[in-house]
PDB file of C-alpha atoms in Angstrom:
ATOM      1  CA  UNK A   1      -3.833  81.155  94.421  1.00 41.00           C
ATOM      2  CA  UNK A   2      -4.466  83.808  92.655  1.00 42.00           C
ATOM      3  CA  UNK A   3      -5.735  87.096  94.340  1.00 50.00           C
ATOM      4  CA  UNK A   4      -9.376  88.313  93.050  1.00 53.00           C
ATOM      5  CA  UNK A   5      -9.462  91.756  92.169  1.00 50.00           C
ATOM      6  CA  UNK A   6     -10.413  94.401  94.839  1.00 53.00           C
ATOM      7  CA  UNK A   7     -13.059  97.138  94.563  1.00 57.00           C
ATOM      8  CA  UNK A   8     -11.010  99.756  95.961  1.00 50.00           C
ATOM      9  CA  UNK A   9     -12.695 102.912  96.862  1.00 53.00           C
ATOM     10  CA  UNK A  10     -11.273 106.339  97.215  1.00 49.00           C
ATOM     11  CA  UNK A  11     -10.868 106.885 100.923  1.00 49.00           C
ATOM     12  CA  UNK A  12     -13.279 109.778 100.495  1.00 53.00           C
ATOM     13  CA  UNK A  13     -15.829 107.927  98.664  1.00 61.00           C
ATOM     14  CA  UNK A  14     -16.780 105.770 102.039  1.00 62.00           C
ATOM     15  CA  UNK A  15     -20.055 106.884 103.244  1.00 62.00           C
ATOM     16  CA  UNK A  16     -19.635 108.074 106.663  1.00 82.00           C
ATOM     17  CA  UNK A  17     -22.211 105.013 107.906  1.00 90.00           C
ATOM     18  CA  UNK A  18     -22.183 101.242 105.953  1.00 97.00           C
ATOM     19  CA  UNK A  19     -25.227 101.373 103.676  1.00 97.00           C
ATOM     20  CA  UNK A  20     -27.406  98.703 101.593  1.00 98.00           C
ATOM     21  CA  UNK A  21     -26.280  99.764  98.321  1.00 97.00           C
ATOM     22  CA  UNK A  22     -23.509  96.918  97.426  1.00 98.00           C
ATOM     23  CA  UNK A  23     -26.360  94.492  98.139  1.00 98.00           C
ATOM     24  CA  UNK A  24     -28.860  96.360  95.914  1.00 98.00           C
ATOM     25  CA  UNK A  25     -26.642  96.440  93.117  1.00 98.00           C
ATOM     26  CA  UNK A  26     -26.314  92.564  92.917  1.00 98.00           C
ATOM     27  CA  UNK A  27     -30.002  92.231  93.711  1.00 97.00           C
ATOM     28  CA  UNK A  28     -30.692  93.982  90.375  1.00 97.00           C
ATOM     29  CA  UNK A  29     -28.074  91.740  88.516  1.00 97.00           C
ATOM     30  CA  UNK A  30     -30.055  88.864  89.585  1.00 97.00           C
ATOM     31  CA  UNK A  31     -28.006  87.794  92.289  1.00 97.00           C
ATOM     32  CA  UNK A  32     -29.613  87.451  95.500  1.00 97.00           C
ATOM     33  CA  UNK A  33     -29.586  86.595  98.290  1.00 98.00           C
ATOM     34  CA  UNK A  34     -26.263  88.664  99.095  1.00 98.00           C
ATOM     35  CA  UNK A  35     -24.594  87.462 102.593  1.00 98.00           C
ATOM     36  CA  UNK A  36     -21.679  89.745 103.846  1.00 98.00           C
ATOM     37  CA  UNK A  37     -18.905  88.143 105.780  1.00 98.00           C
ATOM     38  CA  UNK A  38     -15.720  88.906 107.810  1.00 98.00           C
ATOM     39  CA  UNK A  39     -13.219  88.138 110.034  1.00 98.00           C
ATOM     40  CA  UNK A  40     -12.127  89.081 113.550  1.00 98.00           C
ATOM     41  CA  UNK A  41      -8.617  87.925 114.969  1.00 98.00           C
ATOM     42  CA  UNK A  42      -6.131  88.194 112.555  1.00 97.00           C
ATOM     43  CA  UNK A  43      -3.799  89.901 114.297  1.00 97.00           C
ATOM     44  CA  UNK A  44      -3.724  88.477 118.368  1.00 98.00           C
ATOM     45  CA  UNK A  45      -0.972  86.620 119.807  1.00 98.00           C
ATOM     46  CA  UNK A  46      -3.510  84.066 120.840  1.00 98.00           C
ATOM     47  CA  UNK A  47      -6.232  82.789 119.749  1.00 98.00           C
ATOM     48  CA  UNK A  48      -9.110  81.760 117.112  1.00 98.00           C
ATOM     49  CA  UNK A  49      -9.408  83.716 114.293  1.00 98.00           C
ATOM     50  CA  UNK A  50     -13.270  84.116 113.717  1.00 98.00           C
ATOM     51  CA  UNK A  51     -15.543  84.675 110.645  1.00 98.00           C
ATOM     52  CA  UNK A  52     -19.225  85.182 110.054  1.00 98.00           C
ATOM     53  CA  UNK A  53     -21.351  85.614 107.469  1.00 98.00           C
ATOM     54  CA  UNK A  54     -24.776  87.839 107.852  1.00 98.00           C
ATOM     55  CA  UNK A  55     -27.691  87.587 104.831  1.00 98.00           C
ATOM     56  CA  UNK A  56     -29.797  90.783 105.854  1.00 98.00           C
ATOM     57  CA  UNK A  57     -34.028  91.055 105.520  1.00 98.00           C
ATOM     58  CA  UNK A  58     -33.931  94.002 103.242  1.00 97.00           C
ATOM     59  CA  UNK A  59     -37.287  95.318 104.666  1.00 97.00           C
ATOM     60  CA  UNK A  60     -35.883  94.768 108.391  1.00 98.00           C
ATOM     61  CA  UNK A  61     -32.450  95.867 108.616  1.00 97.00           C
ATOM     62  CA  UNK A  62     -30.680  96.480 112.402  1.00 96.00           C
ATOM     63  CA  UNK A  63     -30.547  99.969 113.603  1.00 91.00           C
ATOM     64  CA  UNK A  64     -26.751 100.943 113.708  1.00 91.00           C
ATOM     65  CA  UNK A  65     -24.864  98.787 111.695  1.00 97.00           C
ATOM     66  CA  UNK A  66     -21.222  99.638 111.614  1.00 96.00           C
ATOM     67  CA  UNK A  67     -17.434  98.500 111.498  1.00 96.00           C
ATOM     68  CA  UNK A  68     -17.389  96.451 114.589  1.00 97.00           C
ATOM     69  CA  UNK A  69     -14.368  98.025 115.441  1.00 94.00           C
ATOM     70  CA  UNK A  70     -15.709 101.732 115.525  1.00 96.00           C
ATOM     71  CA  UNK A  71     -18.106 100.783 117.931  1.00 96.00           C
ATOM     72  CA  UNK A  72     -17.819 100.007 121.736  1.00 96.00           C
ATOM     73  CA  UNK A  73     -18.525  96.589 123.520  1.00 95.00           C
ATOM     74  CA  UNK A  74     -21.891  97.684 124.830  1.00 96.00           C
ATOM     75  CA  UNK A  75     -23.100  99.232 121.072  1.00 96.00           C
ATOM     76  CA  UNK A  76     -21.601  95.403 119.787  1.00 97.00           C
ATOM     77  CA  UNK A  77     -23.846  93.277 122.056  1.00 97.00           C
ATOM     78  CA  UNK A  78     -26.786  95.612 121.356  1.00 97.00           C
ATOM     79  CA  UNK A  79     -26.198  94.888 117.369  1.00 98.00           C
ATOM     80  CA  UNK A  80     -25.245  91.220 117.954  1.00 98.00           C
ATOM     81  CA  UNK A  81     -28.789  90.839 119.727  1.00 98.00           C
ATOM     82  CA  UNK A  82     -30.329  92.457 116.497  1.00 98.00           C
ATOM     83  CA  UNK A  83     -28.819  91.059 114.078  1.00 98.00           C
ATOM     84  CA  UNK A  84     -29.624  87.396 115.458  1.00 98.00           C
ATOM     85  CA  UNK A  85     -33.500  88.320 115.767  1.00 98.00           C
ATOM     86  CA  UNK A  86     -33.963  90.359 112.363  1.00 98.00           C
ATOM     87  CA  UNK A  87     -31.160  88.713 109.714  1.00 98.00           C
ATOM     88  CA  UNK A  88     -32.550  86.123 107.318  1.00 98.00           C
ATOM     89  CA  UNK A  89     -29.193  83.835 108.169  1.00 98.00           C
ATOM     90  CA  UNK A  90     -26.072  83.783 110.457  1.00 98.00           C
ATOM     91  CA  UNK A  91     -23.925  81.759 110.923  1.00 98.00           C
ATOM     92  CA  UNK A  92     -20.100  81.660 112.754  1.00 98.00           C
ATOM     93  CA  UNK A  93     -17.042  79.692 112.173  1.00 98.00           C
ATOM     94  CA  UNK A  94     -13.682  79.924 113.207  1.00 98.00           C
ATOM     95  CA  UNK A  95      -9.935  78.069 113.277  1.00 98.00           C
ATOM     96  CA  UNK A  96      -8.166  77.402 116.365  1.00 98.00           C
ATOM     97  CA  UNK A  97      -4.453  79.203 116.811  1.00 98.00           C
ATOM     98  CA  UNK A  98      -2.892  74.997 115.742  1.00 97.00           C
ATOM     99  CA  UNK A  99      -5.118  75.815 112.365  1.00 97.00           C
ATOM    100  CA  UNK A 100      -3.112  79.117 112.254  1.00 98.00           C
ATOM    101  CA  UNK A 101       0.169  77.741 112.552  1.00 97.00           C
ATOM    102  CA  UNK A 102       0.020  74.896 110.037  1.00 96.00           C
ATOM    103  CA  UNK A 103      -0.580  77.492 107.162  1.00 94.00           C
ATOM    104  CA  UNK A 104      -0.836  81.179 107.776  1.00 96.00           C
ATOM    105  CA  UNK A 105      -3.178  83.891 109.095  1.00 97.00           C
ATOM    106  CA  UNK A 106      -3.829  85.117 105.565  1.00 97.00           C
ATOM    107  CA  UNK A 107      -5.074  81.530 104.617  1.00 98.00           C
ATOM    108  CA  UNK A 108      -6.522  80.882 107.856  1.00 98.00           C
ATOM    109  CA  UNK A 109      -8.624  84.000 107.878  1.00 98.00           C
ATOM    110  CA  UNK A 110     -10.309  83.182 104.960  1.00 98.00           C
ATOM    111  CA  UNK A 111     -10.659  79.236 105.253  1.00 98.00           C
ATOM    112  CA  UNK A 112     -13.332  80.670 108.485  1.00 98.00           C
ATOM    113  CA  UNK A 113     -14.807  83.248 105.971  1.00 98.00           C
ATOM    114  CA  UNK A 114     -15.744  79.737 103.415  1.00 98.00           C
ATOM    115  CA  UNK A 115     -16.802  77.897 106.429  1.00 98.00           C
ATOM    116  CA  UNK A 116     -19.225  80.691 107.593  1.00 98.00           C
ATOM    117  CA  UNK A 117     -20.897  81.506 104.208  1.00 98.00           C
ATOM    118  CA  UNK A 118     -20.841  77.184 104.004  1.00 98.00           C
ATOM    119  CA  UNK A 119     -23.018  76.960 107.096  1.00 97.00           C
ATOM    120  CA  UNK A 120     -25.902  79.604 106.286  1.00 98.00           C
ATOM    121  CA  UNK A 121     -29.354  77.773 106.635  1.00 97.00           C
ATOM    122  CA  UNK A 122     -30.327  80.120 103.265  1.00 97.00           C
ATOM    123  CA  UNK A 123     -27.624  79.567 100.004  1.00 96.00           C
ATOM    124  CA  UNK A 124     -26.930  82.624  98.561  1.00 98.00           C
ATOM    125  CA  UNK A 125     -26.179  83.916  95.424  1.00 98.00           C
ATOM    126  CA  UNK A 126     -23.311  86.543  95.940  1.00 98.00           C
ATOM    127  CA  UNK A 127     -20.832  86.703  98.898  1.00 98.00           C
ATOM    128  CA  UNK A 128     -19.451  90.211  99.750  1.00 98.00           C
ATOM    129  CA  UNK A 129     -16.387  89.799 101.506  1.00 98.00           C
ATOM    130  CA  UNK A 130     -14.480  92.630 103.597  1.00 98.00           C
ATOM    131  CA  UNK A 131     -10.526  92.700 102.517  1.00 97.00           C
ATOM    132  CA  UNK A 132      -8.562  92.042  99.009  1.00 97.00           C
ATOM    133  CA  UNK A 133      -9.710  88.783  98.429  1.00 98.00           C
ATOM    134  CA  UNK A 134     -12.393  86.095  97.677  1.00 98.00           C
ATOM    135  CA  UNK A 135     -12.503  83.030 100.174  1.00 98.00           C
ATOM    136  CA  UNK A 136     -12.100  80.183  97.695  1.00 98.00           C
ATOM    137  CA  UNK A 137     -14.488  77.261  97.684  1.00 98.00           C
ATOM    138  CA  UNK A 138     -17.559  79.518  98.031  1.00 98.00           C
ATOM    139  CA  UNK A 139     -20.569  78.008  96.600  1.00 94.00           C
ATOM    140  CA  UNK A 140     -21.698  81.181  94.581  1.00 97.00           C
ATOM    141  CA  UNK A 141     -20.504  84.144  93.278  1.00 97.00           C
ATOM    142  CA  UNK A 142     -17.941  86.221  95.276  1.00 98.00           C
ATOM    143  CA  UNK A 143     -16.383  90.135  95.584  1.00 98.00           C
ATOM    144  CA  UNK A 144     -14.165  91.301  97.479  1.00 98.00           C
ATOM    145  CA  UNK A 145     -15.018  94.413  99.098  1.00 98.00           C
ATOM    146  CA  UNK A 146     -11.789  96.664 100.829  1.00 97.00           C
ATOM    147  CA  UNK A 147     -12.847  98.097 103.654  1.00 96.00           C
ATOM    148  CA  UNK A 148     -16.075  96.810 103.162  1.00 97.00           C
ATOM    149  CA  UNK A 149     -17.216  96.747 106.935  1.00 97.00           C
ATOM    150  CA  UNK A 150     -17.505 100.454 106.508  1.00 97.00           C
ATOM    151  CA  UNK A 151     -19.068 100.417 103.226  1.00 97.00           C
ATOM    152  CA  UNK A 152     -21.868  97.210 103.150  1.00 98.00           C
ATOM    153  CA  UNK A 153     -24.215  96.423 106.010  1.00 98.00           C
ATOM    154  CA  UNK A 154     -24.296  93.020 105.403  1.00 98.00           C
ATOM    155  CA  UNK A 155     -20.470  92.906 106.358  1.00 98.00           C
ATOM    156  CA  UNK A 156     -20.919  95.420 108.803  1.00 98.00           C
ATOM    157  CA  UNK A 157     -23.192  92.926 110.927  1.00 98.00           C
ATOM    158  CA  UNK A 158     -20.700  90.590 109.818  1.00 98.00           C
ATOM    159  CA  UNK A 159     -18.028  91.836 111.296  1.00 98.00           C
ATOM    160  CA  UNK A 160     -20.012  92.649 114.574  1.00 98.00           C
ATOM    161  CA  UNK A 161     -20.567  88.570 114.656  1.00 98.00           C
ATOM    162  CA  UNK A 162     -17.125  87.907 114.380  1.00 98.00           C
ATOM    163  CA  UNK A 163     -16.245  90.142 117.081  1.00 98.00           C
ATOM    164  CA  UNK A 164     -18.687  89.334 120.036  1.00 98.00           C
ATOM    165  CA  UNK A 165     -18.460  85.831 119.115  1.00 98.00           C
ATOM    166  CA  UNK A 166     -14.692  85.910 119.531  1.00 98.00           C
ATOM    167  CA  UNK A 167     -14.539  88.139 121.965  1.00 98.00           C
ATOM    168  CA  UNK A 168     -17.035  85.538 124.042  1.00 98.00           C
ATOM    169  CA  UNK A 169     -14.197  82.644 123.484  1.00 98.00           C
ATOM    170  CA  UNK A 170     -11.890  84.717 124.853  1.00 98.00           C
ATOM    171  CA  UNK A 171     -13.180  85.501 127.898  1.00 98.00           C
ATOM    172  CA  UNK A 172     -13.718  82.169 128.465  1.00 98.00           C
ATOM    173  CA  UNK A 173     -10.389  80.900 127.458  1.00 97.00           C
ATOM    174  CA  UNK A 174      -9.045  83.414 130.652  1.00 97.00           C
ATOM    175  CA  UNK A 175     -11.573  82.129 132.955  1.00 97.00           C
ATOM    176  CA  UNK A 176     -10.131  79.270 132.359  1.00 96.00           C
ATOM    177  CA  UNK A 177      -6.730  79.345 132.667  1.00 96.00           C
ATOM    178  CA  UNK A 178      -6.275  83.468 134.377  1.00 96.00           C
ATOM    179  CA  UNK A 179      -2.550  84.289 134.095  1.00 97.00           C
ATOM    180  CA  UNK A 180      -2.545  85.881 130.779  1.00 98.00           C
ATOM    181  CA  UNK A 181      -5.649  87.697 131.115  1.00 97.00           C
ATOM    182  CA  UNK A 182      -7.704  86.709 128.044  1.00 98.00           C
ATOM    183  CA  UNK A 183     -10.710  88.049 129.238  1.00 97.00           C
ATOM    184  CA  UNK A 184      -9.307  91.569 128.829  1.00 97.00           C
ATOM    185  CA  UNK A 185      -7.004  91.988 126.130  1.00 97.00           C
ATOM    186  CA  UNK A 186      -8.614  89.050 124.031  1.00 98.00           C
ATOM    187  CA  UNK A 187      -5.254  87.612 122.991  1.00 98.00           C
ATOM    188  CA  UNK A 188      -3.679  90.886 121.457  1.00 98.00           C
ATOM    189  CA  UNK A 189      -0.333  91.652 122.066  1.00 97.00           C
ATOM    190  CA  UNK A 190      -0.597  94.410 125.564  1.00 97.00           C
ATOM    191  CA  UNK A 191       2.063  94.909 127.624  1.00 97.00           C
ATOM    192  CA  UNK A 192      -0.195  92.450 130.468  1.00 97.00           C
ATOM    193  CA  UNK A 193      -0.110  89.847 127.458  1.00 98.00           C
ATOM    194  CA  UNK A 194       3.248  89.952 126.135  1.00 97.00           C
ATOM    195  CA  UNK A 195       4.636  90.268 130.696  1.00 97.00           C
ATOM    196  CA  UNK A 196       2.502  87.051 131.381  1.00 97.00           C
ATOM    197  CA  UNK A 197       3.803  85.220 128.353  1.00 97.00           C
ATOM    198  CA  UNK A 198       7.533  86.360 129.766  1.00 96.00           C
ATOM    199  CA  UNK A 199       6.629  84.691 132.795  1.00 97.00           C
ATOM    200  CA  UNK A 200       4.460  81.763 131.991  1.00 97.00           C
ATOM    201  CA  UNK A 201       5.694  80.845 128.468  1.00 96.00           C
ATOM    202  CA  UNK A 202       2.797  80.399 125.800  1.00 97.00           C
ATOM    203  CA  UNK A 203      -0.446  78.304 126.771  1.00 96.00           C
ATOM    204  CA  UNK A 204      -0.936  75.213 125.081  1.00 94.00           C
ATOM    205  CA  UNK A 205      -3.843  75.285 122.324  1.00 95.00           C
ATOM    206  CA  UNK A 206      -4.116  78.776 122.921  1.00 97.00           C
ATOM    207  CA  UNK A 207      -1.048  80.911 121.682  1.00 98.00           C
ATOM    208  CA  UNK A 208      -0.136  81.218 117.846  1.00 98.00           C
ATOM    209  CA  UNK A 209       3.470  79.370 117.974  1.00 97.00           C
ATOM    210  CA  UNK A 210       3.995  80.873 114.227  1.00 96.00           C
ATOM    211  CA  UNK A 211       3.954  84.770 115.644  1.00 96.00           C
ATOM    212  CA  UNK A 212       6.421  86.495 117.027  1.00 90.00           C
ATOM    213  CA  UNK A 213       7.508  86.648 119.783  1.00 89.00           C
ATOM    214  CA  UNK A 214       7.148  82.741 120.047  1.00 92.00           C
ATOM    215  CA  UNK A 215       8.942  82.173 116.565  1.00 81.00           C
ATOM    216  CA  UNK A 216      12.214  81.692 116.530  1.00 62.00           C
TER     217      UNK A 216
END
């Protein structure tokens, strides 16, 4: 496949806050609506990887959109919450750690991405997406944004999505089965994670039998 060409911004051209400007841009080239979307989970031990994809009102965006990962779990659920009553569309998708294996967690990652922007109740017209590359299969136009949770609030509240959502899975994944505690290090690989998979070996369905250390 080949890889879409990134928009690769200088690292000091990222505004210090995502902003609506990507989305604006395409708006006034006719395409529109825009829907961001992203991934959580690509690098845990165990696992879903998650996507979602976010089309924003434009006269009603959430307060304090940012990189899901530069903000705590309390700031997330407050933006999840907002995002759900204020977006235009939302939707979530993601591929279980058996998905993961029987490709890889490049392919994987962006097989949930498709799936996400493929569920939105609202089509749109242009699909931002955060990394190097363009989910293939989207229905509309795509671009591939690098580090685009930083730079487009539509991703931004993308990524945010991706994150609670998973993050939800995986606490229920340890309150169901509590020697590897999930519910705390959501499948990366700790020093908890990595002692209870010593000791317990991985969990079936749950643990990525492609990584390390459970390739061989």
């Amino acid at each position: 496949m080949s890889r879409a060409r990134p928009d690769s911004p200088l690292l000091f051209d990222l505004p210090i806050r995502p902003d609506f400007s990507l989305e604006k841009a395409a708006r006034r080239d006719g395409f529109w609506p825009v829907a961001g979307t992203d991934e959580a989970g690509r690098g845990p031990l165990a696992g879903p990887v998650a996507a979602a994809a976010v089309i924003l009102d434009p006269d009603d965006i959430p307060e304090g959109l940012d990189d899901s990962k530069r903000l705590d779990a309390a700031a997330r659920e407050s933006a999840f919450a907002d995002i759900l009553a204020r977006a235009r569309a939302v939707s979530f998708a993601s591929l279980c750690a058996g998905s993961i294996d029987a490709g890889d967690i490049r392919k994987a990652s962006l097989e949930a991405m498709r799936r996400a922007v493929a569920c939105l109740s609202a089509r749109p017209l242009m699909v931002l997406a955060d990394g190097r590359d363009v989910p293939p299969g989207l229905p509309c136009h795509g671009r591939a944004v690098v580090k685009g949770d930083q730079r487009s609030q539509s991703i931004a509240a993308a990524s945010i999505v991706a994150k609670v959502m998973r993050d939800r899975m995986m606490a229920h994944a340890g309150g169901c089965d509590g020697r590897y505690g999930f519910e705390i290090h959501m499948g990366y690989a700790t020093a908890r994670h990595r002692s209870a998979i010593g000791e317990h070996g991985p969990a079936p369905r749950l643990h990525r039998l492609s990584f390390a250390p459970f390739r061989r």
